[in-house]
XYZ file of C-alpha atoms in Angstrom:
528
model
C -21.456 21.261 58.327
C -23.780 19.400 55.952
C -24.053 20.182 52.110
C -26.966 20.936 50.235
C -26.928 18.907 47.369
C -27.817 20.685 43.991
C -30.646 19.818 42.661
C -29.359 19.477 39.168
C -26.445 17.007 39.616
C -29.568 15.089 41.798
C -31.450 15.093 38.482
C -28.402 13.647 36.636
C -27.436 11.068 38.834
C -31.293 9.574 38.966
C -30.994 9.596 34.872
C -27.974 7.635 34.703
C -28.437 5.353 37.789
C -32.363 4.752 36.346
C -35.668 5.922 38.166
C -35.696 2.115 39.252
C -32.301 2.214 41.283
C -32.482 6.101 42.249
C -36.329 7.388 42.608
C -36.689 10.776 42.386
C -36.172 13.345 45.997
C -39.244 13.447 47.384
C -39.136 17.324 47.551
C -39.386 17.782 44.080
C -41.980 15.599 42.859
C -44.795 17.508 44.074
C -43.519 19.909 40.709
C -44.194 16.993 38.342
C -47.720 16.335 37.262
C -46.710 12.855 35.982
C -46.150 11.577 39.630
C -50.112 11.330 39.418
C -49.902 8.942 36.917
C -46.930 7.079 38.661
C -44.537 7.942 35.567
C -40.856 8.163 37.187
C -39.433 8.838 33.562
C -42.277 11.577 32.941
C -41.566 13.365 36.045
C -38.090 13.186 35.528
C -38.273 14.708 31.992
C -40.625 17.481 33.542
C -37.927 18.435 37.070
C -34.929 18.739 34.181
C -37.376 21.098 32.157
C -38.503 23.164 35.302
C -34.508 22.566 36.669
C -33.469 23.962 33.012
C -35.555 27.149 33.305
C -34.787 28.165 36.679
C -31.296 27.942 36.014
C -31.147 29.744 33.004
C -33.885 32.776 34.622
C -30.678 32.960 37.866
C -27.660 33.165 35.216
C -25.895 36.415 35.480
C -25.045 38.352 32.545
C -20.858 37.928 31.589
C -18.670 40.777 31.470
C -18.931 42.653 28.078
C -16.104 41.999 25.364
C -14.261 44.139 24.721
C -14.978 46.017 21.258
C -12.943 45.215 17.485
C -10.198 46.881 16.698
C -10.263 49.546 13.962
C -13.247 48.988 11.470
C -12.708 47.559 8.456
C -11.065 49.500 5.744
C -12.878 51.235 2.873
C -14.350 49.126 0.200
C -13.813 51.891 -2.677
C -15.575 49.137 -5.251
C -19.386 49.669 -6.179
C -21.691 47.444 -4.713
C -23.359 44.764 -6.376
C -26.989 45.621 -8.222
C -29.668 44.316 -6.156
C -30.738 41.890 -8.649
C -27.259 40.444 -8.715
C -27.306 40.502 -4.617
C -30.102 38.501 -4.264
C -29.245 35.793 -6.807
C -26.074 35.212 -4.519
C -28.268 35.530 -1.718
C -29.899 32.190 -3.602
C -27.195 30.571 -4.442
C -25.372 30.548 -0.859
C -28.577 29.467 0.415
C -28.961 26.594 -2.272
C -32.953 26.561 -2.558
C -33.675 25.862 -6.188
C -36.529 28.354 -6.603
C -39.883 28.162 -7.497
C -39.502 25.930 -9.933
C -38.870 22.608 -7.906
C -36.444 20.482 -8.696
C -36.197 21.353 -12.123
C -32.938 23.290 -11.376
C -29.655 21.636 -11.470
C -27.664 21.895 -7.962
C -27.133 25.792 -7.689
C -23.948 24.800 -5.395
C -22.449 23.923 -8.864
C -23.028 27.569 -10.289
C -21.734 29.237 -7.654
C -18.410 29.235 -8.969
C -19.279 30.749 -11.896
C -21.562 33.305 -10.305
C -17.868 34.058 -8.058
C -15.312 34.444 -10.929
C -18.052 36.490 -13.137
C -18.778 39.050 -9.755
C -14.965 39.005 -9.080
C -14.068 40.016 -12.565
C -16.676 43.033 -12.784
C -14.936 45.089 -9.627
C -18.193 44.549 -7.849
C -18.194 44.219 -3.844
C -21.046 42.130 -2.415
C -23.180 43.853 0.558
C -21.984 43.359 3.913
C -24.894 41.522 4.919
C -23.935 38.831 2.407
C -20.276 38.222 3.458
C -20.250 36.056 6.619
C -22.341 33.587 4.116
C -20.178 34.098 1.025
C -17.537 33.164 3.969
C -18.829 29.610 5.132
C -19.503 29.126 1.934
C -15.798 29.108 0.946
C -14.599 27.358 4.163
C -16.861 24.861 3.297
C -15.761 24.439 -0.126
C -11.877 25.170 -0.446
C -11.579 25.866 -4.405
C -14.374 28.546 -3.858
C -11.641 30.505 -1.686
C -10.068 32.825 -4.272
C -12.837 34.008 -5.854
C -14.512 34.028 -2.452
C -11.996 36.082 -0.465
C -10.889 38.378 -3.666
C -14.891 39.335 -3.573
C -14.888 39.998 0.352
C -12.191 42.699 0.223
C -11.361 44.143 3.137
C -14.269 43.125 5.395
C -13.935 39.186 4.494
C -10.620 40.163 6.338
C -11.573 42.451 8.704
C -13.948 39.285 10.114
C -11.725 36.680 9.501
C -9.373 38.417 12.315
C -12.864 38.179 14.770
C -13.898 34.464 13.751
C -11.611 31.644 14.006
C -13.790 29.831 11.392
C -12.552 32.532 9.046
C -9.243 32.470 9.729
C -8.158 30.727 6.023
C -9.003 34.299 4.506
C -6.194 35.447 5.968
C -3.614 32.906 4.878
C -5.479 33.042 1.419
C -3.272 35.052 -1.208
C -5.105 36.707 -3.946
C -3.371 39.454 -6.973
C -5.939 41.961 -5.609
C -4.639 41.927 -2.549
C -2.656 44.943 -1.516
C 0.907 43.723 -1.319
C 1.454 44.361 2.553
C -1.258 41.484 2.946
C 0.454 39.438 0.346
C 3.726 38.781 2.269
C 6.095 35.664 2.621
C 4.741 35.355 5.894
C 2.140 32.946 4.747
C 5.207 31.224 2.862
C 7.064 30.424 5.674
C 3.435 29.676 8.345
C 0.967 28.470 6.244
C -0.296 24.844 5.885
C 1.252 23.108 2.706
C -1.622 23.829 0.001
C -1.385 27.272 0.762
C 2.181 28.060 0.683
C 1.684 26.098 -3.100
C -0.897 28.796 -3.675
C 0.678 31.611 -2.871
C 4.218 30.499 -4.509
C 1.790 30.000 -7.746
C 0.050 33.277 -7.592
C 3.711 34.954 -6.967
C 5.227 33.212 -9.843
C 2.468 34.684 -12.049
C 2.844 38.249 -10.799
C 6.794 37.962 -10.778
C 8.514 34.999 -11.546
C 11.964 35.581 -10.064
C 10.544 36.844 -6.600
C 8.691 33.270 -6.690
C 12.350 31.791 -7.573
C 13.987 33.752 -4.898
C 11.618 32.444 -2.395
C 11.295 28.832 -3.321
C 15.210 28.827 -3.578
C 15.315 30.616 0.134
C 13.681 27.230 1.714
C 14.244 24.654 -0.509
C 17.166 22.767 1.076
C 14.921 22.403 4.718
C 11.630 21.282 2.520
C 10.735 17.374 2.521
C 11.431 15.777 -0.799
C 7.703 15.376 -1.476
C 6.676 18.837 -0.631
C 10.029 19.723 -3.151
C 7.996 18.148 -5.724
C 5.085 19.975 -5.949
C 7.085 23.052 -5.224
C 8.827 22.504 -8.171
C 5.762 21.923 -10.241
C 4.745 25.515 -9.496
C 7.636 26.793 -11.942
C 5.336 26.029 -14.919
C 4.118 29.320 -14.049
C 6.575 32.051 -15.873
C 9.046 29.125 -16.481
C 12.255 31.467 -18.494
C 15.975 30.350 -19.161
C 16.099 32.374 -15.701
C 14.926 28.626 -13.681
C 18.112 26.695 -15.786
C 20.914 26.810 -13.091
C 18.384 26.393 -10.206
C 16.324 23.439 -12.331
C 19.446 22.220 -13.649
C 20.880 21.998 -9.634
C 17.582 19.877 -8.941
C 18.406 16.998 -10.629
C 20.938 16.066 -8.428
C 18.261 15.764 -5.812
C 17.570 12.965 -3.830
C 14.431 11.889 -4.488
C 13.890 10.681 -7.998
C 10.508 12.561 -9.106
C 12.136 15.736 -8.024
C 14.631 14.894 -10.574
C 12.496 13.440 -13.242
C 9.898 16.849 -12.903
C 13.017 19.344 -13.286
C 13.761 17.100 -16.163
C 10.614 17.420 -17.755
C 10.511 21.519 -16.797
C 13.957 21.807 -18.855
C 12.824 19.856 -21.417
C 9.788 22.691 -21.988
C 12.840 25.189 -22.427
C 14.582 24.573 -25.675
C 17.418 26.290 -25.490
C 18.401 24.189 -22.232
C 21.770 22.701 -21.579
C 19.397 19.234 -20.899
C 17.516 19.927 -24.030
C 20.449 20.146 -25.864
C 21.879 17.082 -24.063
C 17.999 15.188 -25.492
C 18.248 16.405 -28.581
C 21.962 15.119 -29.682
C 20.387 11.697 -28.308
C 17.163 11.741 -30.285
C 19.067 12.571 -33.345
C 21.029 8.948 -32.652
C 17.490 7.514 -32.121
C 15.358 8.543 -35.295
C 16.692 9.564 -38.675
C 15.834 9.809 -42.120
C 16.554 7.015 -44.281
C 18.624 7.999 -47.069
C 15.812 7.415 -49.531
C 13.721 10.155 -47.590
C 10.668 7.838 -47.568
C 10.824 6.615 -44.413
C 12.214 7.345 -40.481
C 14.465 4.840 -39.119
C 14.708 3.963 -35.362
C 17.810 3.064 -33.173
C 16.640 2.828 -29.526
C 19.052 3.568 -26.599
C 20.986 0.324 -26.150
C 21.603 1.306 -22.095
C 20.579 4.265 -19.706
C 23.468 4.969 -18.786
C 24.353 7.508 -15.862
C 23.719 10.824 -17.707
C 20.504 9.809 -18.771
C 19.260 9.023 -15.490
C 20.935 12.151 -13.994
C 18.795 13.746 -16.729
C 15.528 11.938 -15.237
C 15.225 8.802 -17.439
C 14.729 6.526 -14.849
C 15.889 2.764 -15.879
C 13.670 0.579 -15.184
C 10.095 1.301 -16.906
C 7.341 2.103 -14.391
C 4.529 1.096 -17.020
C 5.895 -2.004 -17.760
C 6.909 -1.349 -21.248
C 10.251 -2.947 -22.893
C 12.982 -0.672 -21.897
C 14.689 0.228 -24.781
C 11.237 1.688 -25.959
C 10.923 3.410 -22.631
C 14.273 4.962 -22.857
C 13.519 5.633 -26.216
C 10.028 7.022 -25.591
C 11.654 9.511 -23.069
C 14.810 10.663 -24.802
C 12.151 12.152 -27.993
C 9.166 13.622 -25.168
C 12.625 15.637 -24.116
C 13.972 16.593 -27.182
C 13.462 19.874 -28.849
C 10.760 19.528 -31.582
C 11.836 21.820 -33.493
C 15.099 19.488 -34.287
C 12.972 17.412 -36.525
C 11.692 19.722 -39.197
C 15.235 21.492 -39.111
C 17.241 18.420 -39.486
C 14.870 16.719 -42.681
C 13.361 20.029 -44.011
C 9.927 18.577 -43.386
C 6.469 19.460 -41.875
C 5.176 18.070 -38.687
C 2.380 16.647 -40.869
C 5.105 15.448 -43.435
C 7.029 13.842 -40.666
C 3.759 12.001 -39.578
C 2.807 10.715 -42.775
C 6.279 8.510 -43.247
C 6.683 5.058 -42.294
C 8.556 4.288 -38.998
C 10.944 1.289 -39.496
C 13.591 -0.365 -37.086
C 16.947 0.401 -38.055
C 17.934 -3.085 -38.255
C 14.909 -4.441 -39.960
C 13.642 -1.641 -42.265
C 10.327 -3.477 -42.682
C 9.402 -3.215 -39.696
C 7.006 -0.901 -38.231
C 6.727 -1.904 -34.438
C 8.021 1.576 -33.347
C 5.542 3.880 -35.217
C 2.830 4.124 -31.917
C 6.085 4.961 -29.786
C 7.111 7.779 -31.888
C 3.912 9.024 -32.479
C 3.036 9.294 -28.618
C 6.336 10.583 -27.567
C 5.942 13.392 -30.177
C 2.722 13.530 -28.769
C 4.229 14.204 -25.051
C 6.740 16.784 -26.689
C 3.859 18.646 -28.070
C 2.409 19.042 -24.756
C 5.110 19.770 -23.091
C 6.034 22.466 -25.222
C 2.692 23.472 -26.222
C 3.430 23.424 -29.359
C 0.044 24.318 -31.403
C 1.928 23.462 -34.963
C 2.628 19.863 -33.983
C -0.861 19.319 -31.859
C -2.630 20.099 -34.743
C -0.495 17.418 -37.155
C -0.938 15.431 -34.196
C -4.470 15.258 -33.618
C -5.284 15.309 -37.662
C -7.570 17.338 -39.249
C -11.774 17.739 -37.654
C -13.503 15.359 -38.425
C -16.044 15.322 -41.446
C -19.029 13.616 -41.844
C -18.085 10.418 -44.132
C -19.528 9.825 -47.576
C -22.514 7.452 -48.310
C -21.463 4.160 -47.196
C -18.336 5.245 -45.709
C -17.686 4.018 -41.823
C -16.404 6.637 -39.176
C -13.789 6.264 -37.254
C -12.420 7.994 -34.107
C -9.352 10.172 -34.564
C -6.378 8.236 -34.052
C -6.050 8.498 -30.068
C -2.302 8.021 -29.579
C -1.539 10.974 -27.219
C -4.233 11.802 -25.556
C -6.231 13.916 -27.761
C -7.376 15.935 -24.762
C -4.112 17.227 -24.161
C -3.107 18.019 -27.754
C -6.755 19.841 -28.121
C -5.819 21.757 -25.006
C -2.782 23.601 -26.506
C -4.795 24.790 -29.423
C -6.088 28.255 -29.464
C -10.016 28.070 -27.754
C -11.676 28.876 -30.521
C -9.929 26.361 -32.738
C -10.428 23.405 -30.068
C -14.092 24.259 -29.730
C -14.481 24.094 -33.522
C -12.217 20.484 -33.530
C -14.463 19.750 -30.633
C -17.580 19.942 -32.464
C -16.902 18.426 -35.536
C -15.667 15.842 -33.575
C -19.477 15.351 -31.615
C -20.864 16.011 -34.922
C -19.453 13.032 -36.491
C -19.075 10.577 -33.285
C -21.078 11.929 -30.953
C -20.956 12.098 -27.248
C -19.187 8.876 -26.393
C -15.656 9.817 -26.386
C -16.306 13.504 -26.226
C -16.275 13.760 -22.377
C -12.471 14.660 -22.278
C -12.640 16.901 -25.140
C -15.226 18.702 -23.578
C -13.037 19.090 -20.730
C -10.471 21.016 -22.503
C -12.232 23.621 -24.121
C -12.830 26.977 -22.987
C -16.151 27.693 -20.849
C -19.038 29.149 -21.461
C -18.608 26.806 -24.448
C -19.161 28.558 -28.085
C -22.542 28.692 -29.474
C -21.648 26.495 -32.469
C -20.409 23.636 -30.098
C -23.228 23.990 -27.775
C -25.402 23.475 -30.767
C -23.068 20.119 -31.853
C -23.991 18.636 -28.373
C -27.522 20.062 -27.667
C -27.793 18.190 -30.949
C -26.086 15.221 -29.609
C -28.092 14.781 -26.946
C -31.162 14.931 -28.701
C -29.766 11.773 -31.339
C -28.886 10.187 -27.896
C -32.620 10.281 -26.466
C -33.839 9.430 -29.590
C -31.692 6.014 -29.917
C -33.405 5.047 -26.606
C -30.175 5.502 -24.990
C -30.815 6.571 -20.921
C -29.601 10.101 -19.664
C -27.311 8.611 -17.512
C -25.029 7.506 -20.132
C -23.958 10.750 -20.785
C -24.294 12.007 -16.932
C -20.449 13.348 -17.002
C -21.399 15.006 -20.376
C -24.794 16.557 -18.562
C -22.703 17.843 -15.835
C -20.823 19.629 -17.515
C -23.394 20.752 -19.622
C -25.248 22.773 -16.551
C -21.997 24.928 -16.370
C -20.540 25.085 -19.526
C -23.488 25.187 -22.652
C -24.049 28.510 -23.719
C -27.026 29.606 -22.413
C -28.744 31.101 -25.577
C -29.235 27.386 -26.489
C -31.937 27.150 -23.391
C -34.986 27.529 -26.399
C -33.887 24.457 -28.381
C -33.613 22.564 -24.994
C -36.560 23.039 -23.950
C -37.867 22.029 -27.534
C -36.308 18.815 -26.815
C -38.184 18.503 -23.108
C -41.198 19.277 -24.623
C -40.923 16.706 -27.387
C -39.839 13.631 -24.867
C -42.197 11.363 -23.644
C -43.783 13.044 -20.810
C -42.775 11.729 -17.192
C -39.868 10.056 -19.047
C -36.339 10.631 -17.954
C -35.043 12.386 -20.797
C -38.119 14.979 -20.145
C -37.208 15.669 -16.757
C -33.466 16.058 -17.634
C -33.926 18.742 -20.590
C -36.430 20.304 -18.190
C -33.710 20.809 -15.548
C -31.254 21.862 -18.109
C -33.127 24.116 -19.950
C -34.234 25.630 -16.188
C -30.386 25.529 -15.363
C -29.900 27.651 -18.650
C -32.408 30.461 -17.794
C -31.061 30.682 -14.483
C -27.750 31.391 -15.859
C -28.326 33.447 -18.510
C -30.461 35.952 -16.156
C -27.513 35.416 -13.585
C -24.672 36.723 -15.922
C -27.276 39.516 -17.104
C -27.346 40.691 -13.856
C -23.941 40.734 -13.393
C -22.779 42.436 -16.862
C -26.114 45.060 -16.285
């Protein structure tokens, strides 16, 4: 019985093997008009084409699939206006419109465009939702905002599309809570079980306690960690015992982060435990004009069950890392109660070692461990003595100097009250300009104010001016695209008409004021 090789696997086999070493059947080539021209390759290319079509024209249909389940459920939120629908539309495709490329990346205002949309109660049309999809599986911080905006279809296709599937382990407080179980505690991959232990925390702090507690002893240590980290969110005296347990862990920055979360509640059997040791630290000299400092002489045992670890990992003298730790820990309030003094007060006092009263070596390690407290307690009274007063322009003659920077003025700024750091904020561009501003920026509430999107429109145009390039400032412009208020799009496009024309600085106000139309009609659309 002989076999009838198919013609197909023939083709193959002469494409691999080389027209050279395995010439084409002499059946076929009559069907390939480059035979005439003695082109093996040709005539090859032209039998797979024919070969392609033939097979395709004899395939027979596949069994139908079997229909979806239920349909989705109802969507009871209005739709989106049409305006608003097709601006998504635009942004999921990323085309930058008419204008060219005088648009910043519309990927970057997406985000925006998502929280705004998911904060009106608006639903997106169906037709828009397996984009609004990829677009979030693509990019993984869209995903909230993405699947909150979906509602119940997002779902309803995530259950037919594998590519999908990430709505469904993707917790969101809209959710109803049958779809917000602990199953995606106890399945999901690591960064969303830290999601959804974060979102539960906010909603109801001891069900997120209850749950974390209800696994913790079969977690790995490093998973533990960031576990733990989630109890920022609704941190009470109700985390103590459980916190308090955790720094008998095994691994040390499990230990040294329930330190620092127990340190953030003041009433705390280990802030108590800091605070008796700052006391022996830093006093008051008798003559009330200056502090004096006695650092730890050991770490003993207690402190490094309390998370002071004993040997310093920034390679600072001990004693001033023990020291440095023990007043980040301690209670702030300890200070003004025990001296009668303002944070500001306490500040403005020399800082002398206790055994050599002239000295001032320990004044930068007070000041930044303060600094740390302040943060950790977000405590707005001492982040404002901290960070000093906004700065003001300086008097004929006078020099300017940056803020004293101990701290990490970004931090401080951020426990302020928004409309007090954007005001610190721009006095601070207003006086320095954008140099040092980036991180300042960076902790202040967007859409930024009008006055401080005036202080940096402003400082960008003294920047082009001084011949300085654009890309100088390129984190500063960045940020600018999502965060300047749009109602400052007229004076920007002042300063691209003023700039040389073709020069860089033209071309970047021309995208940034563009950037600023585009968002100001966007949110428009979304608050019409």
């Amino acid at each position: 019985m002989t076999t009838t090789q198919d013609p197909w696997e023939t083709l193959q086999t002469s494409a691999l093997l080389g027209t050279d070493r395995r010439p084409l059947p002499a059946t076929a080539l009559p069907l390939a008009d480059a035979v005439d021209r003695g082109d093996q390759a040709a005539a090859l290319l032209e039998l797979a084409a024919l070969a392609a079509v033939r097979r395709r024209a004899g395939a027979l249909p596949v069994p139908a699939a079997e229909p979806p389940g239920p349909p989705a459920a109802e969507d009871a939120r209005p739709e989106l206006p049409e305006p608003a629908a097709r601006r998504l539309a635009v942004l999921l495709s990323g085309r930058t419109g008419s204008g060219g490329g005088t648009l910043a990346n519309l990927a970057e205002l997406l985000p925006q465009w998502l929280t705004t949309a998911r904060a009106s109660g608006l639903r997106p049309p169906a037709a828009l939702v397996p984009g609004l999809l990829d677009a979030a599986r693509a990019r993984s911080e869209l995903r909230p905002d993405a699947v909150a905006l979906a509602g119940p279809l997002g779902r309803w296709l995530a259950e037919q599309n594998p590519d999908w599937r990430f709505v469904l382990r993707t917790t969101t407080p809209e959710l109803p809570q049958e779809c917000a179980d602990d199953r995606l505690w106890h399945e999901g991959l690591f960064a969303e079980r830290v999601t959804h232990l974060t979102l539960l925390r906010r909603r109801d702090p001891a069900a997120g306690l209850e749950l974390l507690r209800g696994t913790w002893a079969t977690e790995r240590a490093e998973d533990r960690l960031l576990f733990l980290d989630a109890l920022q969110e609704g941190l009470s005296p109700t985390d103590e015992p459980f916190l308090e347990a955790a720094l008998g862990d095994r691994s040390k920055n499990v230990r040294a982060t329930a330190a620092e979360l127990l340190s953030a509640l003041p009433d705390s059997a280990l802030a108590h435990r800091m605070a008796e040791r700052a006391r022996a630290a830093v006093r008051l000299a008798d003559t009330g004009t200056h502090l004096l400092v006695t650092p730890p002489a050991e770490c003993d045992a207690r402190m490094q069950r309390d998370g002071i670890a004993p040997k310093s990992p920034t390679g600072r003298g001990e004693r001033a890392w023990w020291f440095g730790e023990v007043v980040a820990a301690a209670p702030l309030a300890i200070w003004s109660t025990g001296t009668g003094l303002t944070p500001e007060q306490l500040l403005a006092l020399r800082v002398g070692d206790s055994l050599d009263e002239t000295s001032s070596s320990w004044a930068d390690d007070l000041r930044e461990a303060w600094a740390r407290a302040a943060v950790r307690q977000q405590d707005a009274d001492w982040a404002r003595a901290l960070l000093g007063p906004a700065p003001a322009p300086p008097g004929r003659g006078a020099r300017t100097r940056s803020p004293r920077a101990t701290g990490a003025p970004a931090k401080l700024l951020a426990v302020l009250p928004p409309q007090e750091r954007a005001a610190w904020t721009a006095a601070f561009i207003t006086v320095h300009g954008l140099g040092e501003a980036f991180q300042l920026l960076g902790a202040c509430a967007t859409p930024w104010t009008p006055p401080l999107s005036t202080a940096v429109v402003t400082a960008l145009a003294r920047a082009a001016a001084s011949g300085a390039y654009p890309w100088s400032h390129s984190g500063v412009l960045g940020m600018t695209e999502r965060a300047l208020a749009p109602e400052t799009a007229a004076a920007v496009e002042e300063l691209a008409a003023g700039a040389a024309p073709d020069s860089a600085w033209s071309e970047t106000f021309a995208r940034l004021a563009g950037t600023l139309r585009f968002r100001a009609a966007m949110l428009a659309e979304l608050s019409g």
